[in-house]
PDB file of C-alpha atoms in Angstrom:
ATOM      1  CA  MET L   1     -21.121   8.822 -10.703  1.00 81.00           C
ATOM      2  CA  LYS L   2     -20.552  12.461 -11.723  1.00 88.00           C
ATOM      3  CA  ILE L   3     -19.628  14.944  -8.986  1.00 87.00           C
ATOM      4  CA  ASN L   4     -18.994  18.708  -9.011  1.00 86.00           C
ATOM      5  CA  GLY L   5     -15.423  20.000  -8.897  1.00 83.00           C
ATOM      6  CA  ASN L   6     -16.011  21.525  -5.449  1.00 82.00           C
ATOM      7  CA  ASN L   7     -16.871  18.076  -3.981  1.00 86.00           C
ATOM      8  CA  ILE L   8     -13.451  16.544  -4.728  1.00 87.00           C
ATOM      9  CA  LYS L   9     -11.689  15.295  -1.587  1.00 86.00           C
ATOM     10  CA  PRO L  10      -8.359  13.501  -0.942  1.00 83.00           C
ATOM     11  CA  GLY L  11      -8.608   9.725  -1.295  1.00 79.00           C
ATOM     12  CA  MET L  12     -11.273   9.815  -4.017  1.00 83.00           C
ATOM     13  CA  VAL L  13     -10.598   7.969  -7.274  1.00 86.00           C
ATOM     14  CA  LEU L  14     -11.518   9.931 -10.406  1.00 88.00           C
ATOM     15  CA  GLN L  15     -11.744   8.948 -14.059  1.00 87.00           C
ATOM     16  CA  HIS L  16     -10.099  11.853 -15.902  1.00 87.00           C
ATOM     17  CA  ASN L  17      -8.181  12.246 -19.192  1.00 84.00           C
ATOM     18  CA  GLY L  18      -8.648   8.540 -19.966  1.00 82.00           C
ATOM     19  CA  GLY L  19      -7.042   7.299 -16.733  1.00 84.00           C
ATOM     20  CA  LEU L  20      -7.794   6.535 -13.098  1.00 85.00           C
ATOM     21  CA  TRP L  21      -6.408   9.090 -10.636  1.00 86.00           C
ATOM     22  CA  VAL L  22      -6.356   9.016  -6.844  1.00 85.00           C
ATOM     23  CA  VAL L  23      -6.637  12.476  -5.299  1.00 87.00           C
ATOM     24  CA  THR L  24      -3.686  13.166  -2.970  1.00 85.00           C
ATOM     25  CA  LYS L  25      -4.449  16.848  -2.204  1.00 88.00           C
ATOM     26  CA  ALA L  26      -7.456  19.062  -2.774  1.00 87.00           C
ATOM     27  CA  SER L  27      -7.633  22.685  -1.673  1.00 89.00           C
ATOM     28  CA  HIS L  28     -10.821  24.644  -2.256  1.00 88.00           C
ATOM     29  CA  VAL L  29     -10.487  28.316  -3.142  1.00 86.00           C
ATOM     30  CA  LYS L  30     -13.233  30.925  -3.195  1.00 87.00           C
ATOM     31  CA  PRO L  31     -11.722  34.083  -4.633  1.00 86.00           C
ATOM     32  CA  GLY L  32     -13.377  37.455  -4.074  1.00 85.00           C
ATOM     33  CA  LYS L  33     -13.899  37.764  -7.798  1.00 85.00           C
ATOM     34  CA  GLY L  34     -15.032  34.890 -10.037  1.00 84.00           C
ATOM     35  CA  GLY L  35     -16.262  31.378  -9.257  1.00 85.00           C
ATOM     36  CA  ALA L  36     -14.956  28.959  -6.671  1.00 86.00           C
ATOM     37  CA  PHE L  37     -12.522  26.232  -7.741  1.00 89.00           C
ATOM     38  CA  ALA L  38     -10.523  23.320  -6.372  1.00 89.00           C
ATOM     39  CA  ASN L  39      -6.771  22.890  -6.856  1.00 91.00           C
ATOM     40  CA  VAL L  40      -6.349  19.137  -7.117  1.00 90.00           C
ATOM     41  CA  GLU L  41      -3.194  17.034  -7.042  1.00 90.00           C
ATOM     42  CA  ALA L  42      -3.651  13.432  -8.119  1.00 88.00           C
ATOM     43  CA  LYS L  43      -1.594  10.341  -8.927  1.00 87.00           C
ATOM     44  CA  ASN L  44      -2.363   7.993 -11.816  1.00 85.00           C
ATOM     45  CA  LEU L  45      -3.099   4.503 -10.465  1.00 79.00           C
ATOM     46  CA  GLU L  46      -1.661   2.716 -13.507  1.00 77.00           C
ATOM     47  CA  THR L  47       1.409   4.776 -14.454  1.00 78.00           C
ATOM     48  CA  GLY L  48       2.199   6.611 -11.200  1.00 77.00           C
ATOM     49  CA  ASN L  49       2.279   9.964 -13.055  1.00 84.00           C
ATOM     50  CA  LYS L  50       1.272  13.047 -11.092  1.00 89.00           C
ATOM     51  CA  LEU L  51      -1.327  15.606 -12.135  1.00 88.00           C
ATOM     52  CA  SER L  52      -2.024  19.082 -10.834  1.00 90.00           C
ATOM     53  CA  GLU L  53      -5.266  20.517 -12.131  1.00 89.00           C
ATOM     54  CA  ARG L  54      -7.838  23.178 -11.318  1.00 90.00           C
ATOM     55  CA  PHE L  55     -11.517  22.206 -11.345  1.00 89.00           C
ATOM     56  CA  ARG L  56     -14.186  24.910 -11.275  1.00 88.00           C
ATOM     57  CA  SER L  57     -17.199  24.257  -9.055  1.00 83.00           C
ATOM     58  CA  GLU L  58     -19.444  23.785 -12.123  1.00 87.00           C
ATOM     59  CA  ASP L  59     -17.066  21.223 -13.742  1.00 88.00           C
ATOM     60  CA  LYS L  60     -18.351  17.645 -13.623  1.00 90.00           C
ATOM     61  CA  VAL L  61     -15.873  14.827 -13.023  1.00 89.00           C
ATOM     62  CA  GLU L  62     -16.472  11.053 -12.905  1.00 89.00           C
ATOM     63  CA  ARG L  63     -15.937   9.493  -9.475  1.00 89.00           C
ATOM     64  CA  VAL L  64     -15.021   5.793  -9.520  1.00 86.00           C
ATOM     65  CA  THR L  65     -15.570   3.313  -6.724  1.00 83.00           C
ATOM     66  CA  LEU L  66     -13.078   0.500  -6.539  1.00 83.00           C
ATOM     67  CA  GLU L  67     -14.227  -2.955  -5.528  1.00 87.00           C
ATOM     68  CA  GLN L  68     -12.153  -4.422  -2.702  1.00 89.00           C
ATOM     69  CA  LYS L  69     -11.717  -8.196  -2.829  1.00 92.00           C
ATOM     70  CA  ASP L  70     -10.016 -10.551  -0.386  1.00 93.00           C
ATOM     71  CA  PHE L  71      -7.191 -12.592  -1.880  1.00 94.00           C
ATOM     72  CA  SER L  72      -4.626 -15.024  -0.492  1.00 94.00           C
ATOM     73  CA  TYR L  73      -0.991 -14.938  -1.606  1.00 93.00           C
ATOM     74  CA  LEU L  74      -0.053 -18.352  -3.003  1.00 93.00           C
ATOM     75  CA  PHE L  75       3.463 -18.329  -4.484  1.00 93.00           C
ATOM     76  CA  ASP L  76       6.200 -16.601  -6.471  1.00 90.00           C
ATOM     77  CA  ASN L  77       6.079 -17.570 -10.157  1.00 88.00           C
ATOM     78  CA  GLY L  78       9.304 -16.035 -11.506  1.00 88.00           C
ATOM     79  CA  ASP L  79       8.399 -12.556 -12.849  1.00 90.00           C
ATOM     80  CA  SER L  80       4.930 -12.647 -11.298  1.00 90.00           C
ATOM     81  CA  LEU L  81       3.162 -13.452  -8.035  1.00 92.00           C
ATOM     82  CA  VAL L  82       0.080 -15.678  -7.837  1.00 93.00           C
ATOM     83  CA  PHE L  83      -2.937 -14.749  -5.704  1.00 94.00           C
ATOM     84  CA  MET L  84      -6.238 -16.580  -5.177  1.00 94.00           C
ATOM     85  CA  ASP L  85      -9.645 -14.932  -4.798  1.00 93.00           C
ATOM     86  CA  ASP L  86     -10.966 -16.145  -1.418  1.00 92.00           C
ATOM     87  CA  ALA L  87     -14.584 -16.133  -2.652  1.00 91.00           C
ATOM     88  CA  THR L  88     -14.290 -17.791  -6.091  1.00 92.00           C
ATOM     89  CA  TYR L  89     -10.920 -19.626  -5.720  1.00 92.00           C
ATOM     90  CA  GLU L  90      -9.933 -18.029  -9.053  1.00 91.00           C
ATOM     91  CA  GLN L  91      -6.206 -17.333  -9.405  1.00 92.00           C
ATOM     92  CA  ILE L  92      -4.633 -14.178 -10.811  1.00 91.00           C
ATOM     93  CA  GLU L  93      -1.006 -13.361 -11.550  1.00 91.00           C
ATOM     94  CA  LEU L  94       0.373  -9.905 -10.825  1.00 90.00           C
ATOM     95  CA  GLN L  95       3.713  -8.683 -12.162  1.00 88.00           C
ATOM     96  CA  LYS L  96       6.376  -8.126  -9.484  1.00 86.00           C
ATOM     97  CA  GLY L  97       7.016  -4.593 -10.767  1.00 82.00           C
ATOM     98  CA  TRP L  98       3.328  -3.769 -10.294  1.00 79.00           C
ATOM     99  CA  VAL L  99       3.287  -5.098  -6.708  1.00 82.00           C
ATOM    100  CA  GLY L 100       6.477  -3.174  -5.815  1.00 80.00           C
ATOM    101  CA  ASP L 101       9.922  -4.378  -4.715  1.00 82.00           C
ATOM    102  CA  GLU L 102       9.521  -2.796  -1.270  1.00 84.00           C
ATOM    103  CA  ARG L 103       6.370  -4.857  -0.524  1.00 85.00           C
ATOM    104  CA  ILE L 104       7.278  -8.262  -1.990  1.00 88.00           C
ATOM    105  CA  PRO L 105       9.511  -9.376   0.951  1.00 90.00           C
ATOM    106  CA  TYR L 106       6.552  -9.039   3.353  1.00 91.00           C
ATOM    107  CA  LEU L 107       4.360 -11.468   1.388  1.00 90.00           C
ATOM    108  CA  GLN L 108       4.065 -14.821   3.146  1.00 89.00           C
ATOM    109  CA  GLU L 109       2.402 -17.965   1.813  1.00 90.00           C
ATOM    110  CA  GLY L 110      -1.321 -17.942   2.664  1.00 90.00           C
ATOM    111  CA  MET L 111      -1.251 -14.251   3.681  1.00 92.00           C
ATOM    112  CA  LYS L 112      -4.564 -12.407   3.263  1.00 94.00           C
ATOM    113  CA  VAL L 113      -4.321  -9.257   1.121  1.00 92.00           C
ATOM    114  CA  ILE L 114      -6.902  -6.871  -0.328  1.00 91.00           C
ATOM    115  CA  ILE L 115      -6.779  -6.201  -4.059  1.00 90.00           C
ATOM    116  CA  GLU L 116      -8.715  -3.199  -5.335  1.00 87.00           C
ATOM    117  CA  MET L 117     -10.392  -3.895  -8.663  1.00 86.00           C
ATOM    118  CA  HIS L 118     -11.933  -1.637 -11.314  1.00 84.00           C
ATOM    119  CA  GLU L 119     -13.942  -3.440 -13.993  1.00 83.00           C
ATOM    120  CA  GLU L 120     -12.257  -6.745 -13.022  1.00 83.00           C
ATOM    121  CA  ARG L 121      -8.793  -5.172 -13.465  1.00 84.00           C
ATOM    122  CA  PRO L 122      -6.454  -4.994 -10.425  1.00 86.00           C
ATOM    123  CA  ILE L 123      -5.640  -1.383  -9.496  1.00 81.00           C
ATOM    124  CA  GLY L 124      -4.118  -1.580  -6.001  1.00 82.00           C
ATOM    125  CA  LEU L 125      -2.853  -4.063  -3.432  1.00 84.00           C
ATOM    126  CA  GLU L 126      -3.076  -3.652   0.345  1.00 86.00           C
ATOM    127  CA  LEU L 127      -0.890  -5.728   2.651  1.00 89.00           C
ATOM    128  CA  PRO L 128      -1.833  -6.389   6.281  1.00 91.00           C
ATOM    129  CA  GLU L 129      -0.592  -3.501   8.485  1.00 90.00           C
ATOM    130  CA  GLN L 130       1.823  -5.776  10.365  1.00 91.00           C
ATOM    131  CA  VAL L 131       3.625  -9.083   9.777  1.00 91.00           C
ATOM    132  CA  THR L 132       5.511 -11.423  12.101  1.00 91.00           C
ATOM    133  CA  LEU L 133       9.113 -12.146  11.133  1.00 91.00           C
ATOM    134  CA  GLU L 134      12.041 -13.986  12.722  1.00 92.00           C
ATOM    135  CA  VAL L 135      15.436 -12.413  13.408  1.00 91.00           C
ATOM    136  CA  VAL L 136      18.104 -14.492  11.610  1.00 91.00           C
ATOM    137  CA  GLU L 137      21.143 -12.247  12.037  1.00 90.00           C
ATOM    138  CA  THR L 138      22.120  -9.512  14.522  1.00 88.00           C
ATOM    139  CA  GLU L 139      25.013  -8.279  16.624  1.00 81.00           C
ATOM    140  CA  PRO L 140      25.478  -9.827  20.076  1.00 75.00           C
ATOM    141  CA  THR L 141      24.110  -7.896  23.045  1.00 66.00           C
ATOM    142  CA  VAL L 142      26.701  -5.829  24.906  1.00 64.00           C
ATOM    143  CA  LYS L 143      26.301  -6.093  28.685  1.00 64.00           C
ATOM    144  CA  GLY L 144      24.911  -2.881  30.184  1.00 61.00           C
ATOM    145  CA  GLN L 145      23.595  -1.680  26.842  1.00 55.00           C
ATOM    146  CA  THR L 146      20.110  -3.157  27.346  1.00 53.00           C
ATOM    147  CA  ALA L 147      18.710  -0.157  29.219  1.00 55.00           C
ATOM    148  CA  SER L 148      19.581   2.381  26.535  1.00 56.00           C
ATOM    149  CA  SER L 149      17.122   3.355  23.833  1.00 65.00           C
ATOM    150  CA  SER L 150      19.579   2.706  20.997  1.00 81.00           C
ATOM    151  CA  TYR L 151      18.550   0.088  18.473  1.00 86.00           C
ATOM    152  CA  LYS L 152      20.845  -2.342  16.673  1.00 88.00           C
ATOM    153  CA  PRO L 153      20.681  -3.591  13.071  1.00 91.00           C
ATOM    154  CA  ALA L 154      19.223  -7.028  12.379  1.00 92.00           C
ATOM    155  CA  LYS L 155      18.229  -9.107   9.394  1.00 92.00           C
ATOM    156  CA  ALA L 156      14.833 -10.831   9.284  1.00 91.00           C
ATOM    157  CA  ASN L 157      14.021 -14.187   7.671  1.00 91.00           C
ATOM    158  CA  ASN L 158      12.565 -12.336   4.634  1.00 88.00           C
ATOM    159  CA  GLY L 159      15.915 -10.603   3.971  1.00 88.00           C
ATOM    160  CA  VAL L 160      14.799  -7.150   5.163  1.00 89.00           C
ATOM    161  CA  ARG L 161      17.141  -5.167   7.428  1.00 92.00           C
ATOM    162  CA  ILE L 162      15.420  -3.841  10.570  1.00 92.00           C
ATOM    163  CA  MET L 163      16.517  -1.919  13.657  1.00 92.00           C
ATOM    164  CA  ILE L 164      15.585  -3.885  16.813  1.00 90.00           C
ATOM    165  CA  PRO L 165      16.008  -3.286  20.571  1.00 88.00           C
ATOM    166  CA  PRO L 166      19.493  -4.232  21.837  1.00 87.00           C
ATOM    167  CA  TYR L 167      18.266  -6.999  24.171  1.00 85.00           C
ATOM    168  CA  MET L 168      16.863  -9.101  21.281  1.00 86.00           C
ATOM    169  CA  GLY L 169      18.831 -11.837  19.565  1.00 86.00           C
ATOM    170  CA  VAL L 170      18.743 -14.392  16.756  1.00 88.00           C
ATOM    171  CA  GLY L 171      15.605 -16.559  16.738  1.00 90.00           C
ATOM    172  CA  GLU L 172      13.356 -13.859  18.248  1.00 90.00           C
ATOM    173  CA  ARG L 173       9.982 -13.370  16.568  1.00 94.00           C
ATOM    174  CA  ILE L 174       9.116  -9.722  15.950  1.00 92.00           C
ATOM    175  CA  VAL L 175       6.165  -7.762  14.565  1.00 93.00           C
ATOM    176  CA  VAL L 176       7.070  -5.345  11.750  1.00 92.00           C
ATOM    177  CA  ASP L 177       4.999  -2.518  10.196  1.00 91.00           C
ATOM    178  CA  THR L 178       4.658  -3.305   6.450  1.00 88.00           C
ATOM    179  CA  SER L 179       4.321   0.342   5.379  1.00 84.00           C
ATOM    180  CA  THR L 180       7.442   1.654   7.163  1.00 87.00           C
ATOM    181  CA  GLY L 181       9.487  -1.523   7.645  1.00 87.00           C
ATOM    182  CA  GLU L 182      10.012  -0.618  11.319  1.00 90.00           C
ATOM    183  CA  TYR L 183      10.044  -2.847  14.405  1.00 91.00           C
ATOM    184  CA  VAL L 184       6.738  -2.592  16.330  1.00 91.00           C
ATOM    185  CA  ARG L 185       6.985  -5.133  19.181  1.00 91.00           C
ATOM    186  CA  ARG L 186       8.045  -8.640  20.139  1.00 90.00           C
ATOM    187  CA  ALA L 187       5.656 -11.295  18.734  1.00 85.00           C
ATOM    188  CA  ASP L 188       3.552 -13.332  21.163  1.00 82.00           C
TER     189      ASP L 188
END
């Protein structure tokens, strides 16, 4: 669908210069002299390159809608990860580098993820906002330290290092934010 340059907003996905770009910033300028335009900053969904471009209000740009599909994470297959489409039971393999080293440790067998597709090609992967992990290593609690707001380092069962409250110990189940890697709360 073609849209005018002055309708570009952050979060939109555009087809431009032969690639797919997600708009990260868009500021609309109406100078006293001349036509209105939008200063747009975007990131290429395939390469990660950044783009800073000016679109006049009369410029037409192709807006793309990505299809979001539910997938389940199945297993690690060496250099790739295997996911299954929950609707068709079809399996796809995604390269570990594409998924991202910072997100791989949070994947758990059977976990539901959302994969954004464009023309049957995976473009993005969304993890659940939070995951439950188990503390496997931490320093012992020092008596009298439990009331303070200082956190202590711990290692979770997925190998990620996390700062947890001082009163928690090994074997505790905790909820962790997948986007920041921070402790949220004790698991139920």
